[in-house]
Coordinates of C-alpha atoms in Angstrom, one line a residue:
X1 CA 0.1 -45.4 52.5
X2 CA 1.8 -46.2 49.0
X3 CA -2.0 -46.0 47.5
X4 CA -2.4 -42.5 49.3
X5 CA 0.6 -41.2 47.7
X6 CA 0.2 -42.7 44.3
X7 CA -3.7 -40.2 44.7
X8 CA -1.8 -37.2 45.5
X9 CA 0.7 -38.1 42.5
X10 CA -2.0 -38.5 39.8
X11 CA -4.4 -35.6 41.8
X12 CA -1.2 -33.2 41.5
X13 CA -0.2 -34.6 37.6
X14 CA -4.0 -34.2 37.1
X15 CA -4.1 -30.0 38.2
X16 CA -0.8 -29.9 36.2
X17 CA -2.3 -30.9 33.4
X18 CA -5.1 -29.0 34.1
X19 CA -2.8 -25.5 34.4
X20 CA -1.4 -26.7 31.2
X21 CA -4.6 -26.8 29.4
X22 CA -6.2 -23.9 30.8
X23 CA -3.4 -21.6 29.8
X24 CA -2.8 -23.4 26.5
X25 CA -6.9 -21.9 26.2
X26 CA -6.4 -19.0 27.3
X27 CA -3.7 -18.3 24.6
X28 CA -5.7 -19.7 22.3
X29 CA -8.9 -17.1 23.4
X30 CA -6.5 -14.2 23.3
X31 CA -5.8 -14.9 19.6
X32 CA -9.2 -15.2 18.3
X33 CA -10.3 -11.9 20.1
X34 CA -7.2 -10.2 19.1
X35 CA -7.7 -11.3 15.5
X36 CA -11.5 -11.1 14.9
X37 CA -12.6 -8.0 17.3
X38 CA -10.2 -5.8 16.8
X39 CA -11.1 -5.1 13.5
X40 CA -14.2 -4.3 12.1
X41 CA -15.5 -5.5 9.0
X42 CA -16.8 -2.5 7.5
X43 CA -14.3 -0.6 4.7
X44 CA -15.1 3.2 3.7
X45 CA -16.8 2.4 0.3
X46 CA -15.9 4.6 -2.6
X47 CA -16.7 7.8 -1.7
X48 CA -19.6 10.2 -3.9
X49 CA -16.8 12.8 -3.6
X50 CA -15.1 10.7 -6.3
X51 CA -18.7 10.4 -8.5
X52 CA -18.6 12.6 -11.8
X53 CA -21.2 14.9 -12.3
X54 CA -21.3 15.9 -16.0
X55 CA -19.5 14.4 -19.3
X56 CA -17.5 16.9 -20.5
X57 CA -16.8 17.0 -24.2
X58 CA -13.2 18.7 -23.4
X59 CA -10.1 16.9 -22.3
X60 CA -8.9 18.0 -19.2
X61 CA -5.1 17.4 -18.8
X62 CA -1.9 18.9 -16.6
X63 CA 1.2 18.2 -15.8
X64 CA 3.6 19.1 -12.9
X65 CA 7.4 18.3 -12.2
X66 CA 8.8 17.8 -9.1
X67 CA 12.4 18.5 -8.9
X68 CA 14.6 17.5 -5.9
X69 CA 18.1 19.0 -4.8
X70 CA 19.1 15.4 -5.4
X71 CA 20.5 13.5 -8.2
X72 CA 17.7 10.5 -8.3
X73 CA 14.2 10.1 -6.9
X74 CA 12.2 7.6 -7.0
X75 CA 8.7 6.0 -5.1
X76 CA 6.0 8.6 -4.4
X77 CA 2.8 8.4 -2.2
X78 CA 0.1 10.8 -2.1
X79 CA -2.4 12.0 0.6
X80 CA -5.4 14.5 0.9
X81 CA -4.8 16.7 3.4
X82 CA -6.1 19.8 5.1
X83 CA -3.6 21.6 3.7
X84 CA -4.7 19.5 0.1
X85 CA -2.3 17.2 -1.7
X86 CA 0.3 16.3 0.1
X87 CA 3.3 13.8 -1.5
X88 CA 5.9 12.5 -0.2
X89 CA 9.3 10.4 -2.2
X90 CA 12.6 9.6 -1.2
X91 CA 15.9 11.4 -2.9
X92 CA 19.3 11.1 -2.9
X93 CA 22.3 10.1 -5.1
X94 CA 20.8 6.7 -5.8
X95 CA 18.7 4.1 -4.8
X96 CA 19.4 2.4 -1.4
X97 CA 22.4 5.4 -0.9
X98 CA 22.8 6.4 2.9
X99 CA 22.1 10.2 1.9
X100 CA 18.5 9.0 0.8
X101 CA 16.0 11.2 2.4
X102 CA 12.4 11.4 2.3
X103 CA 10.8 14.8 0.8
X104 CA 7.4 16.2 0.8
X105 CA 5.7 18.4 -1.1
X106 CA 2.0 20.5 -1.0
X107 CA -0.1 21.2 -4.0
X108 CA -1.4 24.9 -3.9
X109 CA -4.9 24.5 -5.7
X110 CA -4.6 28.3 -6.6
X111 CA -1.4 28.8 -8.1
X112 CA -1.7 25.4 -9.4
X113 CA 1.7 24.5 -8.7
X114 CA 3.6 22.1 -6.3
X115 CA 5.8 23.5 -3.3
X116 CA 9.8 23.1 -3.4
X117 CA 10.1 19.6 -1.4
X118 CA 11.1 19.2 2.1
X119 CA 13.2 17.1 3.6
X120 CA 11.1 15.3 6.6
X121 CA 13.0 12.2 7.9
X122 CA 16.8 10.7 7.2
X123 CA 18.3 7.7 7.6
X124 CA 20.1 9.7 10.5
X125 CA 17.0 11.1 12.4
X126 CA 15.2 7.4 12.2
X127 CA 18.3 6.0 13.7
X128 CA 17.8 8.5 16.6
X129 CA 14.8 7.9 17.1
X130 CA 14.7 4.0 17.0
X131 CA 17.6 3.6 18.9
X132 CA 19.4 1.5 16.0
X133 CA 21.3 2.0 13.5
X134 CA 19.6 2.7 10.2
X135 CA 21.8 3.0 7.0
X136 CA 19.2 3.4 4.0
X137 CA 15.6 4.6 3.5
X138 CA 12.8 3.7 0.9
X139 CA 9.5 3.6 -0.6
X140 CA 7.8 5.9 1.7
X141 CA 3.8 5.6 2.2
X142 CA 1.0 7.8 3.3
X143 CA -2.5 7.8 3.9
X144 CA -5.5 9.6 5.7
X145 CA -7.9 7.2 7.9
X146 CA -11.4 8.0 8.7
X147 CA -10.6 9.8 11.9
X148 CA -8.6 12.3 9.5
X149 CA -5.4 11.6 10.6
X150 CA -2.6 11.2 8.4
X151 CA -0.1 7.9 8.8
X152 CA 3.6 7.8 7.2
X153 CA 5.2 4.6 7.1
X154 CA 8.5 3.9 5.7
X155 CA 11.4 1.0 4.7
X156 CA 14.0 1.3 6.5
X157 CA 17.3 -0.7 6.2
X158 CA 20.5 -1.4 8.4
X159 CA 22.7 -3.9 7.3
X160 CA 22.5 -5.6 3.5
X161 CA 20.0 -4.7 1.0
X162 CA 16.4 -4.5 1.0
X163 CA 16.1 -8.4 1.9
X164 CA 17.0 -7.1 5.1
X165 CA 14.7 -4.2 6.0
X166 CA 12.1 -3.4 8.6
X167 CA 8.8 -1.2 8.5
X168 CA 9.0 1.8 10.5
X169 CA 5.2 3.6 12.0
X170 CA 4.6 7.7 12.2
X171 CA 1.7 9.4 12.3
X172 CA 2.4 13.4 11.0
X173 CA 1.3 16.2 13.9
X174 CA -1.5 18.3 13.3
X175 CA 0.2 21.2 11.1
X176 CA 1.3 17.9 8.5
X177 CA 5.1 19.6 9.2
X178 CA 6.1 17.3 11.6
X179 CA 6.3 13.1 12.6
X180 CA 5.8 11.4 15.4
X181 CA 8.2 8.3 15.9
X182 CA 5.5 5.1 16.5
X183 CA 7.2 2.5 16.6
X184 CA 9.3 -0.3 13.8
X185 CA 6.5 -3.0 13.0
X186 CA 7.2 -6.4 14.9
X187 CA 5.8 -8.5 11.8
X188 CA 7.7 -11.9 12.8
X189 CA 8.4 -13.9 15.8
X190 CA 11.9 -15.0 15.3
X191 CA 13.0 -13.1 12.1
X192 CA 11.3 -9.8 11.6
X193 CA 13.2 -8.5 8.8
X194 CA 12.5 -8.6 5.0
X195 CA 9.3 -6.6 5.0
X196 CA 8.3 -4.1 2.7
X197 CA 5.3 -1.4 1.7
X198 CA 4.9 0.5 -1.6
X199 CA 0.7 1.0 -1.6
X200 CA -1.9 2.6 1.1
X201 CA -4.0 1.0 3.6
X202 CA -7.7 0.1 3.2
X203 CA -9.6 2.2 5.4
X204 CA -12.1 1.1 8.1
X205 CA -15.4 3.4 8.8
X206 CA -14.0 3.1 12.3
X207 CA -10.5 4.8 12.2
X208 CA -8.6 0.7 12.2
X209 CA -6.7 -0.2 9.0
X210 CA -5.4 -2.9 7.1
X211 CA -1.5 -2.2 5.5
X212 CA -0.5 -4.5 2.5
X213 CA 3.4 -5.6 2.4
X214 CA 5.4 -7.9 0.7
X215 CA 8.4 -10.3 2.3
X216 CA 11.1 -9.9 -0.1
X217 CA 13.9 -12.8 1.3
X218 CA 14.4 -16.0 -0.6
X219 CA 10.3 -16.9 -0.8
X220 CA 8.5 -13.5 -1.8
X221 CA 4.9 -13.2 -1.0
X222 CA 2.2 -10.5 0.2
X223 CA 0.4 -10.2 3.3
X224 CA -1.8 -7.5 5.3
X225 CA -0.9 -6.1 8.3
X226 CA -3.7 -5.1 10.2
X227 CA -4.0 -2.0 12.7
X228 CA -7.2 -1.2 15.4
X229 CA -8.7 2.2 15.8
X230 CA -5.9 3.7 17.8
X231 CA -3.1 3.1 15.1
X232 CA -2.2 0.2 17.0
X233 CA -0.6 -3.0 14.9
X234 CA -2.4 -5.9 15.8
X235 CA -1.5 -8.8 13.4
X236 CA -0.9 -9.9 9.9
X237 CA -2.3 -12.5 7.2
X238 CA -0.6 -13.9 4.3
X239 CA -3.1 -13.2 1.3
X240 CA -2.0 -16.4 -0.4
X241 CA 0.4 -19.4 -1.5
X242 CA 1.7 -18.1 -4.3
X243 CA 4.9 -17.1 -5.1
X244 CA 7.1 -14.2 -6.4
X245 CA 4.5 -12.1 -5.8
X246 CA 5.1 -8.7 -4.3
X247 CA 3.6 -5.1 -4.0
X248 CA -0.3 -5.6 -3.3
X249 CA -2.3 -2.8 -4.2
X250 CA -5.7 -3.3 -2.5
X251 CA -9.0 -0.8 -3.2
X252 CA -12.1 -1.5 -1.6
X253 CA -15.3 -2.5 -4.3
X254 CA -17.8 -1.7 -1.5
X255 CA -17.8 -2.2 2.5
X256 CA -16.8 -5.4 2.9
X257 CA -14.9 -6.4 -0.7
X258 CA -11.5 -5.5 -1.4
X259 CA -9.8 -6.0 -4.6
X260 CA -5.9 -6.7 -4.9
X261 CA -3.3 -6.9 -7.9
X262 CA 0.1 -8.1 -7.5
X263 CA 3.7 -7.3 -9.0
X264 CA 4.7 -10.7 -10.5
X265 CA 8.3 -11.4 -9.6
X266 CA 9.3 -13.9 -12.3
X267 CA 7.1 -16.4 -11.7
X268 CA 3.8 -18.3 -13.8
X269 CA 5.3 -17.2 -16.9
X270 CA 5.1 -13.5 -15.9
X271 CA 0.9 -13.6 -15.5
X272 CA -0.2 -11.0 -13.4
X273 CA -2.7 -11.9 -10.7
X274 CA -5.4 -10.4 -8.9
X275 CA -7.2 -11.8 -5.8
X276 CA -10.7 -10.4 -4.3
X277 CA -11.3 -10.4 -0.2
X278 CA -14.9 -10.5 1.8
X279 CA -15.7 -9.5 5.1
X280 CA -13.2 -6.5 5.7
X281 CA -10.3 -8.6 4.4
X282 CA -10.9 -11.0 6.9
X283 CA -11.5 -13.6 4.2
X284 CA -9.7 -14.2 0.9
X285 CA -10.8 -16.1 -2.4
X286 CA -8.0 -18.1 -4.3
X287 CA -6.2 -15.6 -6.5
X288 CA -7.1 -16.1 -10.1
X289 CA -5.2 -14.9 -13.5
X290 CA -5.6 -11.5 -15.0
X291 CA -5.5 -10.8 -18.6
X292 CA -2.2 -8.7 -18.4
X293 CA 1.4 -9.6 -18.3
X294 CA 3.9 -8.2 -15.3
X295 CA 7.1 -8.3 -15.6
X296 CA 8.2 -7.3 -12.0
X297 CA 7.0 -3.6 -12.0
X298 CA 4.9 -2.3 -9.4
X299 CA 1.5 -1.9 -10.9
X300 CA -1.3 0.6 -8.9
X301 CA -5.6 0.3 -8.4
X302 CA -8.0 3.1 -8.5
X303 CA -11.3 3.6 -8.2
X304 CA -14.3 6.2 -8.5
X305 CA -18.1 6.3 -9.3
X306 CA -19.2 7.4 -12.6
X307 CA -22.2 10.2 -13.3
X308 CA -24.4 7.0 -13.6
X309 CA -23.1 5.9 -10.1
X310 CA -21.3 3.1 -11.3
X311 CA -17.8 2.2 -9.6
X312 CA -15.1 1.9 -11.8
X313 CA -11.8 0.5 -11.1
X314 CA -8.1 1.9 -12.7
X315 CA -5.0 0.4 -13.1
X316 CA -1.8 2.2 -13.4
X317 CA 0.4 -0.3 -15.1
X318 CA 3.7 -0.3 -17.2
X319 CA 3.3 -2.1 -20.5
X320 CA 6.7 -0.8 -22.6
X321 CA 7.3 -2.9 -25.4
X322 CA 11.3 -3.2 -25.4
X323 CA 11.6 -1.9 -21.6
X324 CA 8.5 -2.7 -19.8
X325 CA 9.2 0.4 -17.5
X326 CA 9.4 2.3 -20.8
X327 CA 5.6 3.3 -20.6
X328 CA 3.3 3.9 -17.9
X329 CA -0.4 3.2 -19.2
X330 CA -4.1 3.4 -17.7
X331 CA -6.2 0.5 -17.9
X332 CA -9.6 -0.3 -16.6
X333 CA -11.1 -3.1 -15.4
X334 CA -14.2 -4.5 -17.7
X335 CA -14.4 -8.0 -16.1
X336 CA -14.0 -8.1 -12.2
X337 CA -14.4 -12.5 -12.2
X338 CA -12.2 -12.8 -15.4
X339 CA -9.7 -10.3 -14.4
X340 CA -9.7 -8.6 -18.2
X341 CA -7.7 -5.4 -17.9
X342 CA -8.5 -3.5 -21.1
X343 CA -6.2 -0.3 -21.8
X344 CA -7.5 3.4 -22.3
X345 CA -4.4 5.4 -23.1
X346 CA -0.6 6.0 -22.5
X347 CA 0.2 8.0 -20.0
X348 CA 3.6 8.9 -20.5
X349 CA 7.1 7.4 -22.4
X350 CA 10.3 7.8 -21.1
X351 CA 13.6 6.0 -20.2
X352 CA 11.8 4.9 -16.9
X353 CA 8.3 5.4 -16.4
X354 CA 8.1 3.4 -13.0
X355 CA 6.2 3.5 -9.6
X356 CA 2.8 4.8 -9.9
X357 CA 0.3 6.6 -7.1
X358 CA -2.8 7.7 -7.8
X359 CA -5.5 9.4 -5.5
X360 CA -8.8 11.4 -6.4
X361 CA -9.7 14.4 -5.6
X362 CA -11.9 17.4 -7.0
X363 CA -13.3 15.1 -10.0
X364 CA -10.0 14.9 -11.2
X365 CA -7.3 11.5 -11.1
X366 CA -3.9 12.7 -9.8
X367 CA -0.8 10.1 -10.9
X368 CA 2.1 10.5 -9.8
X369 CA 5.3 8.7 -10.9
X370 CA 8.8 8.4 -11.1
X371 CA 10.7 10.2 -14.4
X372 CA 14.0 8.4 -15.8
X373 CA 14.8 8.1 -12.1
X374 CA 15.5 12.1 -12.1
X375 CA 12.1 13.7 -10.7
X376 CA 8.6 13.2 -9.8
X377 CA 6.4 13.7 -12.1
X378 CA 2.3 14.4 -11.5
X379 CA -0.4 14.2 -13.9
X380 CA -3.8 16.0 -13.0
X381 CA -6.6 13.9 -15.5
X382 CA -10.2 15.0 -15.3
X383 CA -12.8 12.0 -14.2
X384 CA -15.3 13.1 -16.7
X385 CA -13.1 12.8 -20.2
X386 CA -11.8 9.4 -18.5
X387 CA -15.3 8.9 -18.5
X388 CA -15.5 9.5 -22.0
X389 CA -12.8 6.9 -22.8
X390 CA -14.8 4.6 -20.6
X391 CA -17.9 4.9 -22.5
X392 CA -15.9 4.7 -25.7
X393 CA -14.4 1.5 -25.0
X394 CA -17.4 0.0 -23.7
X395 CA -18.5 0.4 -27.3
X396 CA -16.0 -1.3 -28.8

């Protein structure tokens, strides 16, 4: 009898064990499909829209102001649209001040001017939504995926400083007036707070994408959020060990290799690193050393083909001499292995110079950018005299 039960003892620790096992494997299954076929691994390669057609002998330059009914603004974002440009900031008496609001603001190709900003979301309306408290907005971001729909993501904040805020999803509606609430971004098990955005996604051929952001609190470091072909947030990968680095930008180099530069955050003697992925971002090399200096500003990628089909890759950095935020300047990239940065011109002076977005559109490089903390300010640079300065420098 006692050798009878001690069977049924070990036969029912055995199918424990077993349950154990099985669901420990399951979890385990779950997590590789969620994280390797959710995603595809094809990016939207830079586009021929964005190739140059002719080198014009001309320069081709405008400029445009954007002035809020507030007394600061700060962190742009801009979007091709049906309704063309599209750019969105927030504004209010001051950084991180509850009457920040986020403003948009359309490009009319024909008058050639920018509409009087909007206001589409407060700190207010969020909180309404969410069902939480929200005291402060910031660095607003939009982008179009391959399915043409247009996604706003935003910073939002309730108690504390940014250390303490949370990503918040929308997608805009169909006449790009009005947002639909999505969701705040569960990034982190047992502390989701202390994420932040400040660039676009990389685009996926099949409507997914893959959202860099930074955690700010105590250890800062980038990671990738990646979402599936509905919009919906799947996971998120740190891009590497490093610290005090913040702000990605990421740009695809073809359909499976993204590059990414970081803001430096006081760290490795203020070197400025840049870091290139394979495989859809599904993979990423060891980050390596550029040839520039950051000295925590957030610094922004471009790219576009040439007339000879070549892809060339921007950068949208500040490099003021007494106040690094003093000068916004263009570089391009002539090395992609050593990371050497070489500059093409000054884009504009100022007491702050600071924030950088770029987009391309109509053979022309549109930058905008925060002025002296008052206004938005937009640049409109034709591709074909940067192509010029390309050719130049190559030269050299």
């Amino acid at each position: 009898m006692e050798k009878l039960n001690l069977m049924m003892k070990k036969s029912v620790l055995f199918r424990f064990i077993s349950f154990i096992l099985l669901g420990i494997f399951l979890l385990l299954l779950g997590f590789y499909l969620r994280h390797t076929t959710s995603i595809e691994n094809v990016f939207i390669s830079v586009s021929e829209a964005n190739k140059t057609q002719s080198v014009k002998t001309k320069k081709t330059k405008q400029s445009f102001f954007i002035n809020p009914p507030e007394k600061s603004a700060h962190s742009s974002s801009l979007v091709d649209t049906k309704k063309g440009l599209m750019l969105v900031f927030f504004a209010g008496l001051k950084e991180g001040h509850k009457d920040v609001k986020i403003y948009q603001s359309f490009f009319d190709t024909i008058k050639q001017e920018w509409s009087e900003p909007r206001v589409i979301l407060s700190a207010e309306e969020l909180s309404r939504l969410n069902h939480k408290f929200i005291k402060k907005l910031g660095n607003p971001v939009v982008f179009k995926d391959s399915q043409n729909r247009v996604h706003f993501f935003v910073v939002g904040v309730s108690l504390g400083g940014w250390a303490t805020s949370k990503i918040y999803q929308f997608v805009f509606d169909e006449s790009l007036e009005k947002l639909e609430f999505k969701q705040e971004l569960q990034l982190s098990t047992f502390a989701n707070f202390s994420h932040l955005i400040r660039t676009p996604a990389l685009i996926y051929e099949n409507g997914a994408f893959a959202l860099p952001l930074y955690h700010e609190l105590i250890d800062k470091y980038p990671l990738i959020a990646f979402f599936d072909q509905e919009g919906r947030f799947s996971h998120t990968k740190r891009l590497n060990s490093l610290k005090g680095q913040l702000q990605p930008s990421i740009i695809a180099l073809n359909k499976s290799q993204c590059l990414v530069f970081f803001r430096n955050y006081k760290s490795y003697e203020n070197t400025a690193f840049v870091q290139i992925c394979s495989l859809g971002a599904k993979e990423w090399q060891k980050p390596f050393q550029s040839s520039l200096k950051n000295y925590d500003s957030s610094s922004v990628l471009s790219v576009f083909k040439d007339h000879n089909g070549k892809t060339q890759i921007l950068l949208l950095h500040n490099d003021g001499e007494k106040n690094v935020r003093s000068r916004l300047s263009l570089y391009y990239l002539k090395d992609t292995s050593k990371g050497e940065f070489v500059r093409l011109l000054s884009l504009d002076e100022g007491e702050e110079i600071s924030y950088p977005a770029a987009i391309i559109k109509d053979e022309n490089l549109y930058i905008s950018y925060t002025f002296n903390r008052q206004k938005i300010k937009i640049q409109k640079l034709d591709l074909s005299y940067l192509q010029n300065l390309l050719e130049f420098k190559g030269k050299e």
